[in-house]
Coordinates of C-alpha atoms in Angstrom, one line a residue:
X105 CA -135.0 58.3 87.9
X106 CA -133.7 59.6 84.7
X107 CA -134.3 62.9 82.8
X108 CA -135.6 61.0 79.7
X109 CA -136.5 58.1 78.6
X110 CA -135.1 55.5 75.9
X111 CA -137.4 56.3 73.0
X112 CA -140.9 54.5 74.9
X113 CA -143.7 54.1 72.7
X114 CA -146.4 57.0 72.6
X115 CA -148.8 55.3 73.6
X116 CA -150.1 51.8 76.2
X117 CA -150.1 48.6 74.7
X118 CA -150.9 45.6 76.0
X119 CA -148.3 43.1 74.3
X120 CA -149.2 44.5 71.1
X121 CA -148.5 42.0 68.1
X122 CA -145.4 42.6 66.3
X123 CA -144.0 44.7 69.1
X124 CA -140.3 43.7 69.9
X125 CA -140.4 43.2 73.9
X126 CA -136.8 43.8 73.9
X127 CA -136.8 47.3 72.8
X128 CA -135.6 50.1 75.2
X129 CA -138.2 51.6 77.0
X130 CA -139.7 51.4 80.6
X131 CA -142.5 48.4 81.5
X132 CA -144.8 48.3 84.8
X133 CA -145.1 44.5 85.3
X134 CA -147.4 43.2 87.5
X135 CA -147.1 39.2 88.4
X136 CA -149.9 37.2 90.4
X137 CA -150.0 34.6 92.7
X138 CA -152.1 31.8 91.0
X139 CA -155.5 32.1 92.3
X140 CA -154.0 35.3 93.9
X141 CA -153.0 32.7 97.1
X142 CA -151.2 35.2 99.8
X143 CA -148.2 33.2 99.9
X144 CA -145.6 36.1 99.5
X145 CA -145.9 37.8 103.3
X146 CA -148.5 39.6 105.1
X147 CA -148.5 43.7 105.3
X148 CA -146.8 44.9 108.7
X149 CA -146.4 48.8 110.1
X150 CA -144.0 49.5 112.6
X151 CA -145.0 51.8 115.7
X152 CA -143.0 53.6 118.4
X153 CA -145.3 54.9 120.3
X154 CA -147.4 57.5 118.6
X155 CA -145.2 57.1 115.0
X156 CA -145.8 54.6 112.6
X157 CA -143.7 53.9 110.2
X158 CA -144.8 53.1 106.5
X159 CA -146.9 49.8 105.6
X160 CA -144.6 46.9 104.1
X161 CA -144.6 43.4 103.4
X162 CA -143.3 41.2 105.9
X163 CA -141.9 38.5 103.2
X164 CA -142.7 35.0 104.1
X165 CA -139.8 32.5 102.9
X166 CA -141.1 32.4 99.4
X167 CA -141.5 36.2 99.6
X168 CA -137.4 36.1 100.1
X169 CA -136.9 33.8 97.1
X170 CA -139.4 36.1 95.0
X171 CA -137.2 39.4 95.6
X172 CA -134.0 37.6 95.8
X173 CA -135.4 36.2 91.8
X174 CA -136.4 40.2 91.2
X175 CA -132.8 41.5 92.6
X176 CA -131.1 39.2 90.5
X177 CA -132.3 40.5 87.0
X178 CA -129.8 42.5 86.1
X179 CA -127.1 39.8 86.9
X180 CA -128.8 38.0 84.3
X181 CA -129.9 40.6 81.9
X182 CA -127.1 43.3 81.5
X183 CA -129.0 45.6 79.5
X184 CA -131.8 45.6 82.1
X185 CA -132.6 47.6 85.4
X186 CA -135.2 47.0 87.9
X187 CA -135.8 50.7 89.1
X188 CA -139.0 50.1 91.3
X189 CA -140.2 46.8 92.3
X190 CA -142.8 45.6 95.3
X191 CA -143.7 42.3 96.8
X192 CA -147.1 42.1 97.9
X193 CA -148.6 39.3 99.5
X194 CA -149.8 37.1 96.6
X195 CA -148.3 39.5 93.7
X196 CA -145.5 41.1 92.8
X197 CA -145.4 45.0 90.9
X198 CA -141.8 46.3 88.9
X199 CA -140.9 48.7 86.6
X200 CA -138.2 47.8 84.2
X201 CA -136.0 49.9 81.8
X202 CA -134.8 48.0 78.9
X203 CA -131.5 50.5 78.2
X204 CA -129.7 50.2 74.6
X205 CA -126.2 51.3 73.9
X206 CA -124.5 52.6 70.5
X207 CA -128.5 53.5 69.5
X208 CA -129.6 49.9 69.9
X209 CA -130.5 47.6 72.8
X210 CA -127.4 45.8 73.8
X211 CA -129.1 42.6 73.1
X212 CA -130.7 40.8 69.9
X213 CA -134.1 40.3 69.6
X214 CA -133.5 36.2 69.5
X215 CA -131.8 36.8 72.6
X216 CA -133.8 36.4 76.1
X217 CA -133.4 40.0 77.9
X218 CA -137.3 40.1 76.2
X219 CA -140.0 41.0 79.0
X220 CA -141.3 37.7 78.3
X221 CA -137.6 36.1 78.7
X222 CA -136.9 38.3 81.7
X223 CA -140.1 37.4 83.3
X224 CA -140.0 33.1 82.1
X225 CA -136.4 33.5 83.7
X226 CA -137.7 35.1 87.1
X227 CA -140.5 32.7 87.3
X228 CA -138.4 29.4 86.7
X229 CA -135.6 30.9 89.2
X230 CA -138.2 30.5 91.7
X231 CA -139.6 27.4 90.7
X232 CA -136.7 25.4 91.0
X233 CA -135.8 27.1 94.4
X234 CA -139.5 25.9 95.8
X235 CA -139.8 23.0 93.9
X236 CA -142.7 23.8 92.2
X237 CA -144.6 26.8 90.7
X238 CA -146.8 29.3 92.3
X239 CA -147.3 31.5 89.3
X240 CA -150.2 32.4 87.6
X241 CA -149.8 31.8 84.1
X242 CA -149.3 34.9 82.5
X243 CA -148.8 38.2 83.6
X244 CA -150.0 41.7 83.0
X245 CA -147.6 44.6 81.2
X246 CA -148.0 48.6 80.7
X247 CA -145.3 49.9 78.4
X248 CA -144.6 53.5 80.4
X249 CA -145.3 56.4 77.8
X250 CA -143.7 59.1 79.4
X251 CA -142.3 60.5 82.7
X252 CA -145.7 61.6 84.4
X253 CA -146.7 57.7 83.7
X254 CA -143.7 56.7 84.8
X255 CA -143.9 59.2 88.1
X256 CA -147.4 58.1 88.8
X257 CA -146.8 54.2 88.3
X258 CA -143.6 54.5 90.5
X259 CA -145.7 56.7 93.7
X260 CA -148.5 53.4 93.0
X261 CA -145.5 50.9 93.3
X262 CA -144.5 53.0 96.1
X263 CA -147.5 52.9 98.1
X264 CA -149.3 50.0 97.3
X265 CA -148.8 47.8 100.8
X266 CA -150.3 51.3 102.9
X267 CA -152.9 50.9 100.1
X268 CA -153.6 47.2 100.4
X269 CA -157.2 46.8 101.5
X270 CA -157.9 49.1 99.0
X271 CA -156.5 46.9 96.2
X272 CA -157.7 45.1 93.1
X273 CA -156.5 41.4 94.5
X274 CA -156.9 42.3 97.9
X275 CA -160.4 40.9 98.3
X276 CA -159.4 37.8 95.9
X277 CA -156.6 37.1 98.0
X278 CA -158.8 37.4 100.8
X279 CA -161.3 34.7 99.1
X280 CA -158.6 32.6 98.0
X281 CA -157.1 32.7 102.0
X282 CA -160.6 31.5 103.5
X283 CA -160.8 29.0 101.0
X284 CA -157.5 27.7 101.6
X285 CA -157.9 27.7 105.1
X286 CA -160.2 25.0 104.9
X287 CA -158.6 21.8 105.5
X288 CA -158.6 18.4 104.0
X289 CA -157.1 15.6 105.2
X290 CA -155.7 14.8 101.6
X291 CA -154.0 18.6 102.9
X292 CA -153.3 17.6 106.4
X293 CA -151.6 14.4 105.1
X294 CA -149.4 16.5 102.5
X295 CA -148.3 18.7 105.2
X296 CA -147.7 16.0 108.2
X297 CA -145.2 14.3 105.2
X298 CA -144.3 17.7 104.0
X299 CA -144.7 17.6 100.6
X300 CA -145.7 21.0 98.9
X301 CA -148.5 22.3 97.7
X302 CA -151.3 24.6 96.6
X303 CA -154.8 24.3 97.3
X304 CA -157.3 25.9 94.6
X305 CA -161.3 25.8 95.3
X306 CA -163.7 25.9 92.8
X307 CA -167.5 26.2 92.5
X308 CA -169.4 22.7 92.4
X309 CA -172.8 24.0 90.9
X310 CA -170.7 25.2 87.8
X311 CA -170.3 21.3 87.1
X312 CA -168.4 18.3 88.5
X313 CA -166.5 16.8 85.4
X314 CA -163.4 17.3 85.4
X315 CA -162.7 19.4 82.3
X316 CA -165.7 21.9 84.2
X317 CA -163.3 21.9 87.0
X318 CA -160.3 22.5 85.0
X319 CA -161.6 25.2 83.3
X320 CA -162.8 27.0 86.4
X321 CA -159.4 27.0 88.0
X322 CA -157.4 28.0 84.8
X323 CA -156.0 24.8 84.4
X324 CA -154.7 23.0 81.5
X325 CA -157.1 19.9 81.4
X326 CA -154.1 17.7 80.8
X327 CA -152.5 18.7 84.3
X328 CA -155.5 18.3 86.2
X329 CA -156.5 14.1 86.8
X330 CA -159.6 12.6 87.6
X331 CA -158.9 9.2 90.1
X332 CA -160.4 6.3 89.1
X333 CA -161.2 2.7 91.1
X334 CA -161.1 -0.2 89.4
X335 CA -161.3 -4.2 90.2
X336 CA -159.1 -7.0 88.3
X337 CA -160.1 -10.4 87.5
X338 CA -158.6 -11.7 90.4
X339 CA -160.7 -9.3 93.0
X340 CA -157.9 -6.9 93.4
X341 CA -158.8 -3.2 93.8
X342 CA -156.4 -0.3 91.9
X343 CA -157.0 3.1 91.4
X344 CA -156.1 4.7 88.2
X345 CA -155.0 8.4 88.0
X346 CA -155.3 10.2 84.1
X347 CA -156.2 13.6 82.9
X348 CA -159.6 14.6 83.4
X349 CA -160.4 15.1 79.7
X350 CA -159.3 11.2 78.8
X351 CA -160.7 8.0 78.9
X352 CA -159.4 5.1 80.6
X353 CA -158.4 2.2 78.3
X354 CA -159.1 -1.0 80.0
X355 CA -157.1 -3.1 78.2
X356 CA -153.8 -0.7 79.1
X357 CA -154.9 -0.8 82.4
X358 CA -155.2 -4.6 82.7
X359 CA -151.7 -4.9 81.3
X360 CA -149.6 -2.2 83.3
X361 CA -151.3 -4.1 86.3
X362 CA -151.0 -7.7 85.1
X363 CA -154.3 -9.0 85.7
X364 CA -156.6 -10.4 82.2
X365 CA -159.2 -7.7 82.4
X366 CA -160.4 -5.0 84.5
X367 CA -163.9 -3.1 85.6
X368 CA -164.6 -0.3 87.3
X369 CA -166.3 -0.1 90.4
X370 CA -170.1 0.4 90.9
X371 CA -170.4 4.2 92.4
X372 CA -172.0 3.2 95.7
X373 CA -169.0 0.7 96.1
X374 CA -166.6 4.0 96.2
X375 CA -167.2 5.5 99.7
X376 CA -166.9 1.9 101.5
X377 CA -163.6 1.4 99.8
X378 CA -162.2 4.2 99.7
X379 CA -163.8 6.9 102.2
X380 CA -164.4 9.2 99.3
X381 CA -167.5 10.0 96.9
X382 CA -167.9 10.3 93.2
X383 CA -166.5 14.0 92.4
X384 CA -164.0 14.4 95.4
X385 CA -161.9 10.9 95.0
X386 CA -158.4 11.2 95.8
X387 CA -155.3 9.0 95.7
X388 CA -154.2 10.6 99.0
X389 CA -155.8 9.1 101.7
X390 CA -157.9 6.2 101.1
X391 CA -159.4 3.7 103.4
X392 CA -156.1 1.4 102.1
X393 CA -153.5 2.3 100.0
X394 CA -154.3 0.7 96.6
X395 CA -152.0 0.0 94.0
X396 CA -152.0 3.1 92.3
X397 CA -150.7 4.3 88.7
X398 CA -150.7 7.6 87.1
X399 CA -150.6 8.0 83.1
X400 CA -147.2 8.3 81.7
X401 CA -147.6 12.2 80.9
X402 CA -147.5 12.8 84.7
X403 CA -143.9 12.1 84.2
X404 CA -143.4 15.4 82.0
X405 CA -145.2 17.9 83.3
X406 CA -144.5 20.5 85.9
X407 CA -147.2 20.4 88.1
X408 CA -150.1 18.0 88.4
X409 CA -153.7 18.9 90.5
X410 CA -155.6 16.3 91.8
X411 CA -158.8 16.1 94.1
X412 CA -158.2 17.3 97.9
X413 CA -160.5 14.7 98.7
X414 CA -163.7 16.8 99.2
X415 CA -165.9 18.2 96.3
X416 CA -164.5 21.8 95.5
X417 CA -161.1 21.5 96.4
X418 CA -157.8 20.3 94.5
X419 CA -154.2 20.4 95.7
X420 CA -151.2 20.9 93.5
X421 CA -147.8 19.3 93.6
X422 CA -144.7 18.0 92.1
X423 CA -146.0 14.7 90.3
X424 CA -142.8 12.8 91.3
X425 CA -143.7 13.7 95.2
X426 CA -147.5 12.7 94.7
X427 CA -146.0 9.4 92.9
X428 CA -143.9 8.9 95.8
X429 CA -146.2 9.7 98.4
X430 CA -148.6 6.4 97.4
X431 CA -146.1 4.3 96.1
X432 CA -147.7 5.0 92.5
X433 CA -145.7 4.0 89.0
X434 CA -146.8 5.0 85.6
X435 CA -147.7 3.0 82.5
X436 CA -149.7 4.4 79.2
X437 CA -153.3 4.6 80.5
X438 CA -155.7 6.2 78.2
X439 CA -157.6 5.5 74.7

C-alpha cells in the first residue's frame, strides 16, 4: 500500500455527475452476479488437523475466467493497478488506483482507462470467453477518501469469504441457488444439448404479462419474448417468438411463413399442442417441434430470455444457440 494517495476526492460519491472517472484516485468496485446466481465458486477452508486455514473461494471455471479478466487490467490499462481484488461466489469486490504521471493521469478522458471503461472492458472479456453474459447490469463504486477508508475497505476485501454468511448477497444468492435448483425440462433439455444458460425466477402474483415479468427480473422488455402459437390457412401450426412488449402483426407473420393468413390459437388448444399453458409457453420443448421464428431483433442483441416452460421461471441464452436449438429463422414480426 502506498504512503499517500493520488489527490482522491474528500469525500464518497456515488458516480457523481460531472466527475471524470478517469481521474487518479483509489475506487472499491463491487460487481454482481445477475440475480446474485453463485456461479463464481463456493467458499472452502482448509484443515490439518486442529488448524484451519483461512476461508476462500474455490473458483468454479467461470470463477477462473473472472480473475483471469481482473488480473489482466493492468495489461490493458497502463495507468491502472488492481491492488486488492476478491472473487466471491456470485460477486466480485476490487480496489483500483487510477495513477497519473507528469501531474496528470497518463490517459485522456476520451480514452477508455475510465472505471466505466475498465469495468465494460472486464465484463465483455468474460463474455466472449463464456459465450454469453452473467453480469448484472451495472455495478456499484466508492471513490476511497483517504487511507483509513482505504485500510478498512482493503481488511473488508480481505476477509469477506470467512465473512460470507454474514454478507449482504449471501442470503440472495442463497434464494437465487434454491430457485435455480429447480429444474425444467426446457433447463434439462438446454443442458442434455449443452447450450448455456441462466435461469432467473420471478414472482407470478406480481403479474403474468410479459413486460410484469420483465420488469421484475431487471430486464430490458425488448430481450425478454413472449412465445406465441399460431395456425395458417392451410392447418399448419407455428409458434412465433417477439418481445414481450410487442404485438404480433399477422400479416408479417403470414408472409415470413408463406401461408395467406394466420390466427392464433384458442388458449385451451395450447396445452394439447404444445404441453405448455398460457404464461409458461416455451419454444423449447414442445409436444412437436413447430416451425418456429423469432423477430429479427433477436439477431442483434446479446442475450435473449424466454419462458423455462413453467410459470415463474425464464432461461437466458445466446439467441443464435436458442435459434439453433429449434431450427428457428427470423423475419420482421411485429406491428
Amino acid at each position: 500500500m502506498r504512503d499517500s494517495f493520488l489527490d482522491p476526492p474528500k469525500r464518497k460519491q456515488n458516480r457523481l455527475r460531472g466527475y471524470d472517472y478517469g481521474r487518479a484516485g483509489y475506487y472499491f468496485i463491487t460487481v454482481c452476479v445477475a440475480k446474485h446466481a453463485e456461479m463464481l465458486g463456493e467458499i472452502a477452508t482448509e484443515c490439518r488437523g486442529a488448524h484451519c486455514a483461512p476461508a476462500y473461494t474455490e473458483l468454479s471455471d467461470i470463477g477462473r475466467i473472472v480473475e483471469k479478466s481482473i488480473l489482466q487490467i493492468p495489461k490493458y490499462h497502463k495507468n491502472v493497478c488492481v491492488d486488492k481484488y476478491v472473487v466471491m461466489p456470485n460477486h466480485i469486490h476490487m480496489i483500483l488506483r487510477l495513477e497519473r504521471k507528469g501531474g496528470r493521469t497518463m490517459c485522456a478522458p476520451t480514452c477508455r482507462s475510465t472505471i466505466p471503461g475498465i469495468l465494460h472492458g472486464m465484463k465483455e472479456a468474460v463474455t466472449k470467453s463464456i459465450g454469453f453474459s452473467i453480469w448484472q447490469k451495472s455495478y456499484h463504486d466508492h471513490i476511497i477518501r483517504d487511507e483509513a477508508d482505504y485500510r478498512r475497505i482493503w481488511e473488508y476485501i480481505d476477509t469477506n469469504p470467512a465473512k460470507w454468511r454474514e454478507d449482504c448477497y449471501y442470503e440472495e444468492g442463497k434464494q437465487s441457488m434454491a430457485k435455480k435448483e429447480e429444474k425444467t425440462n426446457v433447463m434439462r433439455i438446454l443442458e442434455q444439448k449443452n447450450i448455456p444458460y441462466i435461469p432467473h425466477a420471478y414472482a407470478p402474483d406480481a403479474g403474468l404479462d410479459g413486460v410484469s415479468v420483465a420488469r421484475q427480473l431487471g430486464q430490458d422488455p425488448e430481450t425478454v419474448f413472449k412465445t406465441l402459437v399460431a395456425r395458417g390457412a392451410s392447418g399448419g401450426l407455428y409458434v412465433f417468438d417477439i418481445p414481450v412488449g410487442d404485438s404480433l402483426d399477422l400479416k408479417k407473420a403470414a408472409k415470413a411463413v408463406g401461408e395467406k393468413s394466420i390466427a392464433m390459437i384458442a388458449q385451451k388448444e395450447l396445452l394439447p399442442l404444445t404441453g405448455y399453458i398460457h404464461g409458461g409457453c416455451s419454444p423449447v420443448g414442445m409436444k412437436k417441434q413447430y416451425p418456429t421464428i423469432f423477430h429479427e431483433t433477436a439477431e442483434i442483441i446479446d442475450t435473449i430470455l424466454v419462458s423455462a416452460g413453467k410459470i415463474g421461471f425464464q432461461v437466458e441464452l445466446e439467441p443464435a444457440a436458442l435459434i439453433g436449438l429449434v431450427g428457428g429463422t427470423t423475419a420482421d414480426l411485429t406491428t
